[in-house]
Amino acid sequence: MVRLLSRQHLDDAAYDRCVALSPQRLVYAFSWYLDVVSPGWELLVEGDYERVMPLPVRRRYGVKSVIQPLFCHQLGVFSVGETPDSSVLPRFLEALHQHIRYIPSYQFNAVNSAGLVAPELQPIFLTNHVLNLRKPYAELAAGYSKDRKNNLKRGLQREWEFVDTDDVAPLIDLFRKHNTAGIGRVAPQAYGQLRQLVAVLQNRQQVTIRVAKQNGRIEAGCLLVTDVNRIIHLFCAASPEGRRGNARTVILDQFIREYAGQPLCFDFESPEVENLVAFNRSFGAEPEPYVRLVSNRLPDSVRFLHRMKQWLQQTLLSR
């Protein structure tokens, strides 16, 4: 039987053990990570934490809703030592719909996604890009596209100084100034949440921030989250000078070189932005499909208010 637990009733050790021992393991799903990106999250659990499904819940229109948080690319069902069979996901989906009427966005991990193809679920199929790092660096670099190889060569010819730092603030400042045009406005609290997340990751020694400097000024940087099976490219930013100088290309190449030959996956966390997807693919990354679930079973009156709110927001933004 799948049951719903609130955050305060979770057995953190049992829950984290399930995530850690599952073939779906992702750092986003650990309790300490979710406590930062989705305070008050809840859990669907089966048995004695043999299978779990974390739910990032928030209140929308006065009802409990599930909304994929920032800095948390995928969640879904995690199971101890097994890939869920065809009967597991339907049980969790039934429990999810029993307790949650509004799901603007919930993204399942890639292992789950093969079992979420039923048309009645109305799944949205998305693609991440990952690079298997088991090969030697020379083989990985040979898989770069021609343009990426040329840009790497140009970047290496620039007088960049690369520094690892504990301070994420310069990276956030670069992003605010130069990288929000393609995605629209970012809520101010998102930056505070990123600072908090970095602090937690630093305490666990699971984050690396590398920046590129020129003439003493930081022009680009990348933030990686590390786990035992996966290196995640969580956040990056660059000034126009950093982009012209291919600083991010050089930084990512450095990371690939450092982790090459290990049983790890480099996760580019591909967004739904065409030029960024092309950038990630150019490093030889392979597509990894995953599924987003969207569901709205709110009353018609609430749906009408929702549409009116969206219309007002679009009208105000267009002025």
Short mmCIF file of C-alpha atoms in Angstrom, two decimals, residues 88-100:
data_model
loop_
_atom_site.label_atom_id
_atom_site.label_comp_id
_atom_site.label_asym_id
_atom_site.label_seq_id
_atom_site.Cartn_x
_atom_site.Cartn_y
_atom_site.Cartn_z
CA VAL A 88 4.91 -0.13 -9.35
CA LEU A 89 4.56 3.17 -11.20
CA PRO A 90 0.77 2.86 -11.66
CA ARG A 91 0.37 2.36 -7.89
CA PHE A 92 2.33 5.52 -7.16
CA LEU A 93 0.53 7.49 -9.87
CA GLU A 94 -2.83 6.40 -8.47
CA ALA A 95 -1.78 7.56 -4.99
CA LEU A 96 -0.42 10.82 -6.43
CA HIS A 97 -3.73 11.65 -8.12
CA GLN A 98 -5.63 10.60 -5.01
CA HIS A 99 -3.85 13.20 -2.90
CA ILE A 100 -2.92 15.94 -5.41
#
